[in-house]
mmCIF file of C-alpha atoms in Angstrom:
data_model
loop_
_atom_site.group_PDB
_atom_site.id
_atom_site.type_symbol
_atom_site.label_atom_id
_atom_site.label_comp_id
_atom_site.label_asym_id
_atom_site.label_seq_id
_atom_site.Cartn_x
_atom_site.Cartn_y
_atom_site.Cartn_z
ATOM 1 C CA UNK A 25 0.000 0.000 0.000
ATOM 2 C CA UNK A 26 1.394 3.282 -0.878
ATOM 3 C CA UNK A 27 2.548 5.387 2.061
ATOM 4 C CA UNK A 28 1.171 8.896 2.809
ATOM 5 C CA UNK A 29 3.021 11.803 4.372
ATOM 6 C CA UNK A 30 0.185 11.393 7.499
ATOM 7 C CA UNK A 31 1.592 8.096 7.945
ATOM 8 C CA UNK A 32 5.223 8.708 7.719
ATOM 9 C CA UNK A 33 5.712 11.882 8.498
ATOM 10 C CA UNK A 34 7.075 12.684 12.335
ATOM 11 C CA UNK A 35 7.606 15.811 14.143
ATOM 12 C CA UNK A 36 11.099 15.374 14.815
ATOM 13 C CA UNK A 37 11.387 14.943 11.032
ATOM 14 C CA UNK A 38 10.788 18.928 10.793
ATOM 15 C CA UNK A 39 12.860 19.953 13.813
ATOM 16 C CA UNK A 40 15.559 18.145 12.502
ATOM 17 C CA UNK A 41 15.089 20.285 9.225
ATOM 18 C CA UNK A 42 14.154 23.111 10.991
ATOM 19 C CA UNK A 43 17.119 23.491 12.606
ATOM 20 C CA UNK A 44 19.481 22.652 10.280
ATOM 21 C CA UNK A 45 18.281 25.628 8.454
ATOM 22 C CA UNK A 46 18.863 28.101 11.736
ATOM 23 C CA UNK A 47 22.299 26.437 12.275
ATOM 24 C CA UNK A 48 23.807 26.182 8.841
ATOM 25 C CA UNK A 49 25.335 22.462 9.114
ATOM 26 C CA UNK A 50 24.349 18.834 10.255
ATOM 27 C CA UNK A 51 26.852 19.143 12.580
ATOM 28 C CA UNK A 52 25.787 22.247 14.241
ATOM 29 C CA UNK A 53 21.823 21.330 14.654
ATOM 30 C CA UNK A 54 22.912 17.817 16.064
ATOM 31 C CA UNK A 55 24.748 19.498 18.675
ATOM 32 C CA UNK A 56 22.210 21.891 19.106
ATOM 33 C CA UNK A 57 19.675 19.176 19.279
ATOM 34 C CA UNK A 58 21.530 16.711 21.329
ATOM 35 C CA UNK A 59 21.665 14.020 18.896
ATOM 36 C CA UNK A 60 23.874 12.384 16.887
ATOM 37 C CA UNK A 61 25.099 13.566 13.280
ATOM 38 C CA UNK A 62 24.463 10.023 11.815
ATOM 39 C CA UNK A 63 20.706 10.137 13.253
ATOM 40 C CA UNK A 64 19.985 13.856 12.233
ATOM 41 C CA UNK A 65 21.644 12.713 8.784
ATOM 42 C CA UNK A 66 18.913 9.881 8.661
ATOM 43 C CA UNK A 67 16.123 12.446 9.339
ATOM 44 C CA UNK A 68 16.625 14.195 6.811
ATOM 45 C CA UNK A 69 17.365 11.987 4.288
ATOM 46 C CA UNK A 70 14.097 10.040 5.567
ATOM 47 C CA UNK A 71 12.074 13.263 4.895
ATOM 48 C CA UNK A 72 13.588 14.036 1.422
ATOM 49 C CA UNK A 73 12.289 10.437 0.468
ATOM 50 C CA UNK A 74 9.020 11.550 1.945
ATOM 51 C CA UNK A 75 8.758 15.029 -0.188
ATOM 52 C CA UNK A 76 10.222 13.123 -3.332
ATOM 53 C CA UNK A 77 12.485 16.500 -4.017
ATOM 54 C CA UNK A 78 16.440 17.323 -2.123
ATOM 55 C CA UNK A 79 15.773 19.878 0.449
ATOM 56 C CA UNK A 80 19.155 20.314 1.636
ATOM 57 C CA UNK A 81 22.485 20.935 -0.614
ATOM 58 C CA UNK A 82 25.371 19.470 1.277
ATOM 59 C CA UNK A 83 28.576 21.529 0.997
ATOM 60 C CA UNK A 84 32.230 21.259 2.566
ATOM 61 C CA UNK A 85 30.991 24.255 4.999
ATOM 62 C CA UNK A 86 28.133 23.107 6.310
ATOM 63 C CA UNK A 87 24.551 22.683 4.070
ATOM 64 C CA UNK A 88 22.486 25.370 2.526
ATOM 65 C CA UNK A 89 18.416 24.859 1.277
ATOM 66 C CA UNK A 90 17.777 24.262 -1.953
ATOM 67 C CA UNK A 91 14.461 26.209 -3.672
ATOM 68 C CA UNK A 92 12.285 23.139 -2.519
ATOM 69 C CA UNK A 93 14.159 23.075 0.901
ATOM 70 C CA UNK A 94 13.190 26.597 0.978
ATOM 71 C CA UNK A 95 9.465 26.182 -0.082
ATOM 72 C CA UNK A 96 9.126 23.303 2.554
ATOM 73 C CA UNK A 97 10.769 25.265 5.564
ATOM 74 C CA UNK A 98 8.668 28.016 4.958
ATOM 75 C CA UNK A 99 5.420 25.877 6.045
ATOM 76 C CA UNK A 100 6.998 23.995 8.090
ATOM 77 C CA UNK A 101 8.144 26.782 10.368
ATOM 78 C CA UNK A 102 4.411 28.026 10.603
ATOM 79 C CA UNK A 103 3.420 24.520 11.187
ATOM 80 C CA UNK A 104 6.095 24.072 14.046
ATOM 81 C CA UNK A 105 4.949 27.422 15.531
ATOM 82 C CA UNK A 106 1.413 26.773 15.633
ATOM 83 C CA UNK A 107 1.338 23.653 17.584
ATOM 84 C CA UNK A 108 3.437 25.647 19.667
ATOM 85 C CA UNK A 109 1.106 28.186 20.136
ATOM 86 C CA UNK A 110 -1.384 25.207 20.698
ATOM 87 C CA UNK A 111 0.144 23.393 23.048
ATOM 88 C CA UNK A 112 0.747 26.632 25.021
ATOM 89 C CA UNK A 113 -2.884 28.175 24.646
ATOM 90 C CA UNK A 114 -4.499 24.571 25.625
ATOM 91 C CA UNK A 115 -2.243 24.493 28.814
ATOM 92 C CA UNK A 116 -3.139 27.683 29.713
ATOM 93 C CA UNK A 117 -6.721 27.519 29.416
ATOM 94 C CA UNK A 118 -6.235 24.308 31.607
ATOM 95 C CA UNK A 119 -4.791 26.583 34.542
ATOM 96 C CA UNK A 120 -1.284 26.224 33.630
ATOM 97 C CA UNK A 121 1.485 29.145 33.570
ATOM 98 C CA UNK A 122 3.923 27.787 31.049
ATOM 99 C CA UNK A 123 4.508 28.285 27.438
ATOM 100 C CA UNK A 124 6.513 30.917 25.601
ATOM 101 C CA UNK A 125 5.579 34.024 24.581
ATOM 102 C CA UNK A 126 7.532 36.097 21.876
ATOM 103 C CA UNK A 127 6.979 39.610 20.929
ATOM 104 C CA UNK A 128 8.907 42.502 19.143
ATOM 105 C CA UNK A 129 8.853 45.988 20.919
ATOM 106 C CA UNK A 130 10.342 49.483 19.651
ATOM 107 C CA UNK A 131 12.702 51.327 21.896
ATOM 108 C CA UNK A 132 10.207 53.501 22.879
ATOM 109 C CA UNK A 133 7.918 50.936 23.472
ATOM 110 C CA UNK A 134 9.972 49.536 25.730
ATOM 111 C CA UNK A 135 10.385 52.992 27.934
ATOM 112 C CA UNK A 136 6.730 54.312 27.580
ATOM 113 C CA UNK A 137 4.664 50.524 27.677
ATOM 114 C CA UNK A 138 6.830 47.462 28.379
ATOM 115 C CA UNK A 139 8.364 48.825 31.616
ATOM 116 C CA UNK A 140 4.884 49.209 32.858
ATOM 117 C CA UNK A 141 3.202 45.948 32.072
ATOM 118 C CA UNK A 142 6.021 43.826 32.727
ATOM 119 C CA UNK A 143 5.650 43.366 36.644
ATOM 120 C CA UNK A 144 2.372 42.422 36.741
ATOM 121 C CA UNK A 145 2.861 40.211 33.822
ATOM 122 C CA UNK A 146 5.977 37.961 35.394
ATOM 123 C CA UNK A 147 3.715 38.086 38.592
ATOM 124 C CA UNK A 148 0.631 36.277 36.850
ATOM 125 C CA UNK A 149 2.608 34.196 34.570
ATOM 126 C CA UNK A 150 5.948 33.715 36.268
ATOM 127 C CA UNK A 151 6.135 30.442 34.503
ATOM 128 C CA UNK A 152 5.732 31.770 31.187
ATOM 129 C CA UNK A 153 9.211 32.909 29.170
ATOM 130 C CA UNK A 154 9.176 35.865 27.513
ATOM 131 C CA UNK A 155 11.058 36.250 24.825
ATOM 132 C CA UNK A 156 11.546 39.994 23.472
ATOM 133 C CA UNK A 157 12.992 41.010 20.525
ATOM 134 C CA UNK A 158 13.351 44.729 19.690
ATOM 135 C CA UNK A 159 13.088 46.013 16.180
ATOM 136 C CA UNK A 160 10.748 47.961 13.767
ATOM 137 C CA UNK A 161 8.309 46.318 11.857
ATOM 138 C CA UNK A 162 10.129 45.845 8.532
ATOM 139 C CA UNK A 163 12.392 43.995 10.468
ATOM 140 C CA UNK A 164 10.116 41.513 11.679
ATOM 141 C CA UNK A 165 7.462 41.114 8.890
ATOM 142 C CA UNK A 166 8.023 38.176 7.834
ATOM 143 C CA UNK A 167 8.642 36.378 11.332
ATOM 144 C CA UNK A 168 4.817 37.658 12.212
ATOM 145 C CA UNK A 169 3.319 35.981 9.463
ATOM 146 C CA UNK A 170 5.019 32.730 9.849
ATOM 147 C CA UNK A 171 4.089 32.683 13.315
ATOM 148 C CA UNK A 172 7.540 32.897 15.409
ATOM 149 C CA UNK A 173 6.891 36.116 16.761
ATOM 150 C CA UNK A 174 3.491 36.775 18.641
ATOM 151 C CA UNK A 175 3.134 40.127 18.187
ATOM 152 C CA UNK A 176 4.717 43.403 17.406
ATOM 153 C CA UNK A 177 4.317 46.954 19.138
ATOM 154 C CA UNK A 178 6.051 49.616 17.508
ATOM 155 C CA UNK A 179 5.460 52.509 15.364
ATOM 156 C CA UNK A 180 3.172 51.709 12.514
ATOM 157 C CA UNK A 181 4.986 50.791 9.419
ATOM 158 C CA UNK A 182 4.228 53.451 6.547
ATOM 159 C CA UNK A 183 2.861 50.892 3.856
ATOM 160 C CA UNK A 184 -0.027 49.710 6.220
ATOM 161 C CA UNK A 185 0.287 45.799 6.866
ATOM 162 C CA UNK A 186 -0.198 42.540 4.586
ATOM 163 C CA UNK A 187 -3.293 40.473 4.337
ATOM 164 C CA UNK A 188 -3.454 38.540 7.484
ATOM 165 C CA UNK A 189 -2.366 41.306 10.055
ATOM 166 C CA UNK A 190 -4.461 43.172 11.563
ATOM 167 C CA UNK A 191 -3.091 46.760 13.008
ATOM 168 C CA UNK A 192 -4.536 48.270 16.218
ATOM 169 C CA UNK A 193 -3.076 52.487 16.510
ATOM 170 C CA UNK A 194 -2.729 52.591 20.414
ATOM 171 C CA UNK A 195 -1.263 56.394 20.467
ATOM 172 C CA UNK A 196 -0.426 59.495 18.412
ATOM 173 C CA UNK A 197 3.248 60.772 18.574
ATOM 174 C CA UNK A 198 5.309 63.501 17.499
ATOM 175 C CA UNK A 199 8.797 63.731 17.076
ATOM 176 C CA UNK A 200 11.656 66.038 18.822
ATOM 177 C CA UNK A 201 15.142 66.668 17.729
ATOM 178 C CA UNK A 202 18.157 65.155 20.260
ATOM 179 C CA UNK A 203 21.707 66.283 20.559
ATOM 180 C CA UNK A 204 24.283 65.732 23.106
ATOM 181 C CA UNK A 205 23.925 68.321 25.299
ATOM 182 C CA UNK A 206 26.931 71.197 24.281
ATOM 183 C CA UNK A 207 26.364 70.762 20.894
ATOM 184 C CA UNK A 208 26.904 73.596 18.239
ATOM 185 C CA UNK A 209 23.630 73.740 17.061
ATOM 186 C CA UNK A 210 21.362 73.043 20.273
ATOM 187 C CA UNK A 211 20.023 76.397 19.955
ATOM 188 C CA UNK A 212 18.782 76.590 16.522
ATOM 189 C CA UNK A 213 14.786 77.427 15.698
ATOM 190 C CA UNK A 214 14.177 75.524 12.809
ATOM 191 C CA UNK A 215 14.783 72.609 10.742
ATOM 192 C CA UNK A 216 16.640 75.057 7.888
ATOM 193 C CA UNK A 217 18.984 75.931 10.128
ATOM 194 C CA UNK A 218 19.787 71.986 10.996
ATOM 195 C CA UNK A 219 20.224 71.098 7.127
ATOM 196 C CA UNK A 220 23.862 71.016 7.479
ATOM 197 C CA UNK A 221 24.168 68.583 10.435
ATOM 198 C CA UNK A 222 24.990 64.426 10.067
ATOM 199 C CA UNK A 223 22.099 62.836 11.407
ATOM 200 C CA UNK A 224 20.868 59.548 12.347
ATOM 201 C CA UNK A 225 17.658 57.572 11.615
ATOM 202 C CA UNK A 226 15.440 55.191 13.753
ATOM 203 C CA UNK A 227 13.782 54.538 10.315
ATOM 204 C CA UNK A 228 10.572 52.548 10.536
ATOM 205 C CA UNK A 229 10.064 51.616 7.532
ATOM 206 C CA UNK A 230 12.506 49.918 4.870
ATOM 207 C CA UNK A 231 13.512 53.116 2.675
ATOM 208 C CA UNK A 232 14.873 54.452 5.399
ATOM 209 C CA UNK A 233 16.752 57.629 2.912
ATOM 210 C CA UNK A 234 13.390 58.343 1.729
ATOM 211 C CA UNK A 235 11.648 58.543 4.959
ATOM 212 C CA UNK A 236 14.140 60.744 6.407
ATOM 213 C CA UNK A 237 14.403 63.051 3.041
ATOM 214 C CA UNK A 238 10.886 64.003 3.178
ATOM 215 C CA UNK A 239 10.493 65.640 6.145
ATOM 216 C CA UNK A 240 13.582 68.415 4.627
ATOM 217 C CA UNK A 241 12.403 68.202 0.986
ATOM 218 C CA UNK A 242 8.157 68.517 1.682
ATOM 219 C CA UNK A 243 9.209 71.688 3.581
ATOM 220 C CA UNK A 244 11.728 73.038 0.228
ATOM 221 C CA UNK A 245 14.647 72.589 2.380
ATOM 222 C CA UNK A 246 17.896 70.754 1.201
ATOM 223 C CA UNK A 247 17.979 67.201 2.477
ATOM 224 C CA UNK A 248 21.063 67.135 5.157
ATOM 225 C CA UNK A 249 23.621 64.297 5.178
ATOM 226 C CA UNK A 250 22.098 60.913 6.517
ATOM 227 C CA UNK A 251 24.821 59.460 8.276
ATOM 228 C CA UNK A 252 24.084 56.280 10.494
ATOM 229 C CA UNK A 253 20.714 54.246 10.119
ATOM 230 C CA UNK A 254 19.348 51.575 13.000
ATOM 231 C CA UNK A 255 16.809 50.118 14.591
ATOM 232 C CA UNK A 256 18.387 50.141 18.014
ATOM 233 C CA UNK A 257 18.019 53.046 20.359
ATOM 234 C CA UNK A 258 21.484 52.273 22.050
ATOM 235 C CA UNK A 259 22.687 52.921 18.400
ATOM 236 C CA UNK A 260 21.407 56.295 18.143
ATOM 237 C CA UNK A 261 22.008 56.981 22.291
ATOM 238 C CA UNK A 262 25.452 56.040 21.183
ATOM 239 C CA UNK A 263 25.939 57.918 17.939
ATOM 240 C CA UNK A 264 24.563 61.393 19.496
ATOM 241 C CA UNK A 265 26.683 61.264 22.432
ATOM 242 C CA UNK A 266 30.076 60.138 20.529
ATOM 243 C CA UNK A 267 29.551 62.813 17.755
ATOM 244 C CA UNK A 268 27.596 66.170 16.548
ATOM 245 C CA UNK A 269 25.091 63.894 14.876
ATOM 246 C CA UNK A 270 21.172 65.025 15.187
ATOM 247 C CA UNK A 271 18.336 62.249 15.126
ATOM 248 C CA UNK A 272 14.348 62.782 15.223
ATOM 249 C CA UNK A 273 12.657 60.907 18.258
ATOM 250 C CA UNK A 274 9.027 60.566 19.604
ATOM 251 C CA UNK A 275 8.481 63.030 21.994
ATOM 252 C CA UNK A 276 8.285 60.501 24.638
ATOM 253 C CA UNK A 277 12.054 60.291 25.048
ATOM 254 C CA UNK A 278 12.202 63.453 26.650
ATOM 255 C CA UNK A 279 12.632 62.833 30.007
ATOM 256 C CA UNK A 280 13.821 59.411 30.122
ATOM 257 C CA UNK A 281 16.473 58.285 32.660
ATOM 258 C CA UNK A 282 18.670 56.880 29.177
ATOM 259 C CA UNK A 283 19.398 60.328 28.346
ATOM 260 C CA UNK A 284 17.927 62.875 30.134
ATOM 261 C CA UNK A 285 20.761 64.446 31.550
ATOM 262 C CA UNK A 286 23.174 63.860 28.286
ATOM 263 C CA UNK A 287 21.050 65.145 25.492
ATOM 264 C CA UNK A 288 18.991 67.959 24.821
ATOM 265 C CA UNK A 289 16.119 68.683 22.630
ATOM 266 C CA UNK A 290 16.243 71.476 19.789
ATOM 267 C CA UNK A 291 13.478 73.833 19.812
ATOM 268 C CA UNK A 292 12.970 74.149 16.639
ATOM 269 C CA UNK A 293 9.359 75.570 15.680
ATOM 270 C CA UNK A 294 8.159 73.134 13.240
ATOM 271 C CA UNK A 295 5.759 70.516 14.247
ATOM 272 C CA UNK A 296 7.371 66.736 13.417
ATOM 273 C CA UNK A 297 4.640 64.523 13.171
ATOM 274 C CA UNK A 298 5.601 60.761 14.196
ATOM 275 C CA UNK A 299 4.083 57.061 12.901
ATOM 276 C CA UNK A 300 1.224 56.461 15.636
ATOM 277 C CA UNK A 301 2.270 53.908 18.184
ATOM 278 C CA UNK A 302 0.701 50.255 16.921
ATOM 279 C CA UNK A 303 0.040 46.510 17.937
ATOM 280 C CA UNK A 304 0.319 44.271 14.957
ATOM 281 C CA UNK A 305 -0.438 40.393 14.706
ATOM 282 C CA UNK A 306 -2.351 37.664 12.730
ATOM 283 C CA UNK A 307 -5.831 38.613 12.133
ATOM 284 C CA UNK A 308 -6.707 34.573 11.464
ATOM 285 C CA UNK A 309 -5.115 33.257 14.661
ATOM 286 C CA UNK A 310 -6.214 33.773 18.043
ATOM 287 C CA UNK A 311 -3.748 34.170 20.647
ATOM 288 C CA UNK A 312 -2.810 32.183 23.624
ATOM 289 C CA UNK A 313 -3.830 33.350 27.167
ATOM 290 C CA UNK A 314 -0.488 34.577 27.997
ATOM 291 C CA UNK A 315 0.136 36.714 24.626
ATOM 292 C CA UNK A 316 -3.258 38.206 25.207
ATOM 293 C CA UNK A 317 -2.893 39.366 28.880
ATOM 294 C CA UNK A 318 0.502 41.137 27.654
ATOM 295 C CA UNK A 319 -1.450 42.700 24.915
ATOM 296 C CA UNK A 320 -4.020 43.720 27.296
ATOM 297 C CA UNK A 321 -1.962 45.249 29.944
ATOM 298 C CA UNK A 322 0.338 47.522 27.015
ATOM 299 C CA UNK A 323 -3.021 48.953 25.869
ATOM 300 C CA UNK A 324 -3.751 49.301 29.763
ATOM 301 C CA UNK A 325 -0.337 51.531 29.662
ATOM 302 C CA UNK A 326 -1.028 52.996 26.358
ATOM 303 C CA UNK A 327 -4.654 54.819 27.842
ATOM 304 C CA UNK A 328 -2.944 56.290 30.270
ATOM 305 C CA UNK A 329 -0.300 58.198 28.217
ATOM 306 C CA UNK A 330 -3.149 59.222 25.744
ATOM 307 C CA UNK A 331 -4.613 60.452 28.497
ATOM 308 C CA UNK A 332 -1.780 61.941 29.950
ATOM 309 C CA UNK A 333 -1.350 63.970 26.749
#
């Protein structure tokens, strides 16, 4: 009788792929694993059979995917992450306080949300490891789809978000400019008299020279020297304290222990309109217990600034 992939098919079959994939060799995912290289070696070659098509290209440094390999991981990452997500969200609704909960938070999500919601969140699921990843949205697209990370909070990404996501606005921000406090220009007015400066970007989007040109060009002012681009606020913390570079902030960093007595904000007179603060995950899949109460508890945070402001 002719097999089927329901009958042959086995979990470990894609974690052994899996994480061959993350780690780049047989070698490194059966050490990884904690099995041996012969038996990881089987696995795969067991589910290649199974798929009728190579999914791994064996090289003299390690092994790479080929297009099928990269077709199959693809689902089989979801996959992997879903009956995570089950496993977690059924033990949970049972009572339980384990699981895993991974989410991607913006620098100044972490000072104006995270910092409040994460006491009470350890305290109700001490159990529960969270796992938190910070980044802008372009940066973690992809990862939200497939299912590895839970959710995102984080400016809104320009572009709006792909079928399947679903994109809550929590807050309104504006931006400030920050400079290490002495610097030459901290007492200019306006932007036209900051078009000379090298500046950095906390881009949130993935033209980050575009997004940073218009706010100089749709006011007729020449676009000043982008010098240093990142997603990570000790990046720019860094860069404005090491150098006369400028960068554009939400407002919300004025005032925080990071850098309130090292920088300064320019008061310049124009009015620097930020991407609203945002929650972003799957529209399709619900979350688990956990994920939601840490969802919950940042919009808790998120009233209170708006009403704050």
């Amino acid at each position: 009788m002719q097999r089927t992939l329901r009958d042959t098919m086995k979990m470990h079959h894609l974690r052994d792929l899996l994480a061959v994939a993350e780690k780049g060799s047989i070698n490194a995912a059966a050490k990884y694993l904690g099995v041996s290289q012969p038996a990881l070696s089987r696995s795969v070659r067991e589910l290649e059979k199974e798929m009728g098509a190579p999914l791994l290209e064996r090289q003299a440094t390690g092994a790479a995917l080929t297009p099928m390999g990269n077709l199959f991981v693809r689902r089989a990452s979801t996959a992997m992450n879903e009956l995570r997500r089950a496993r977690d969200e059924i033990q949970q609704m049972q009572g339980s306080v384990h699981g895993t909960v991974v989410a991607c938070v913006s620098s100044m999500a972490h000072l104006t949300l995270l910092q409040e919601a994460l006491g009470t969140f350890v305290r109700r699921y001490p159990n529960v490891v969270l796992r938190v990843i910070e980044g802008v949205f372009p940066t973690i697209d992809a990862r939200i789809r497939s299912g590895q990370v839970d959710f995102y909070v984080g400016p809104a990404p320009e572009s709006g978000t792909a079928p399947g996501l679903q994109l809550e606005v929590l807050f309104a921000t504006r931006r400030v400019v920050l400079a290490r406090k002495g610097h030459p220009l901290a007492g200019a007015r306006s932007l036209a008299q900051l078009t000379e400066a090298s500046w950095v970007t906390t881009s949130v989007t993935s033209q980050a020279e575009r997004e940073f040109a218009g706010v100089f060009s749709g006011r007729g002012l020449k676009v000043p020297k982008l010098a240093l681009q990142t997603e990570s606020a000790l990046s720019w913390i860094t860069a404005i304290l090491s150098t006369d570079m400028l960068v554009m902030v939400p407002e919300q960093w004025l005032g925080s222990p990071l850098t309130n007595d090292l920088t300064v904000p320019i008061p310049i007179e124009e009015t620097l309109a930020g991407a609203p603060m945002s929650l972003v995950r799957r529209s399709s899949v619900p979350s688990t217990p956990a994920s939601e109460y840490l969802c919950d508890l940042l919009r808790r945070a998120a009233s209170r600034l708006d009403v704050a402001a």
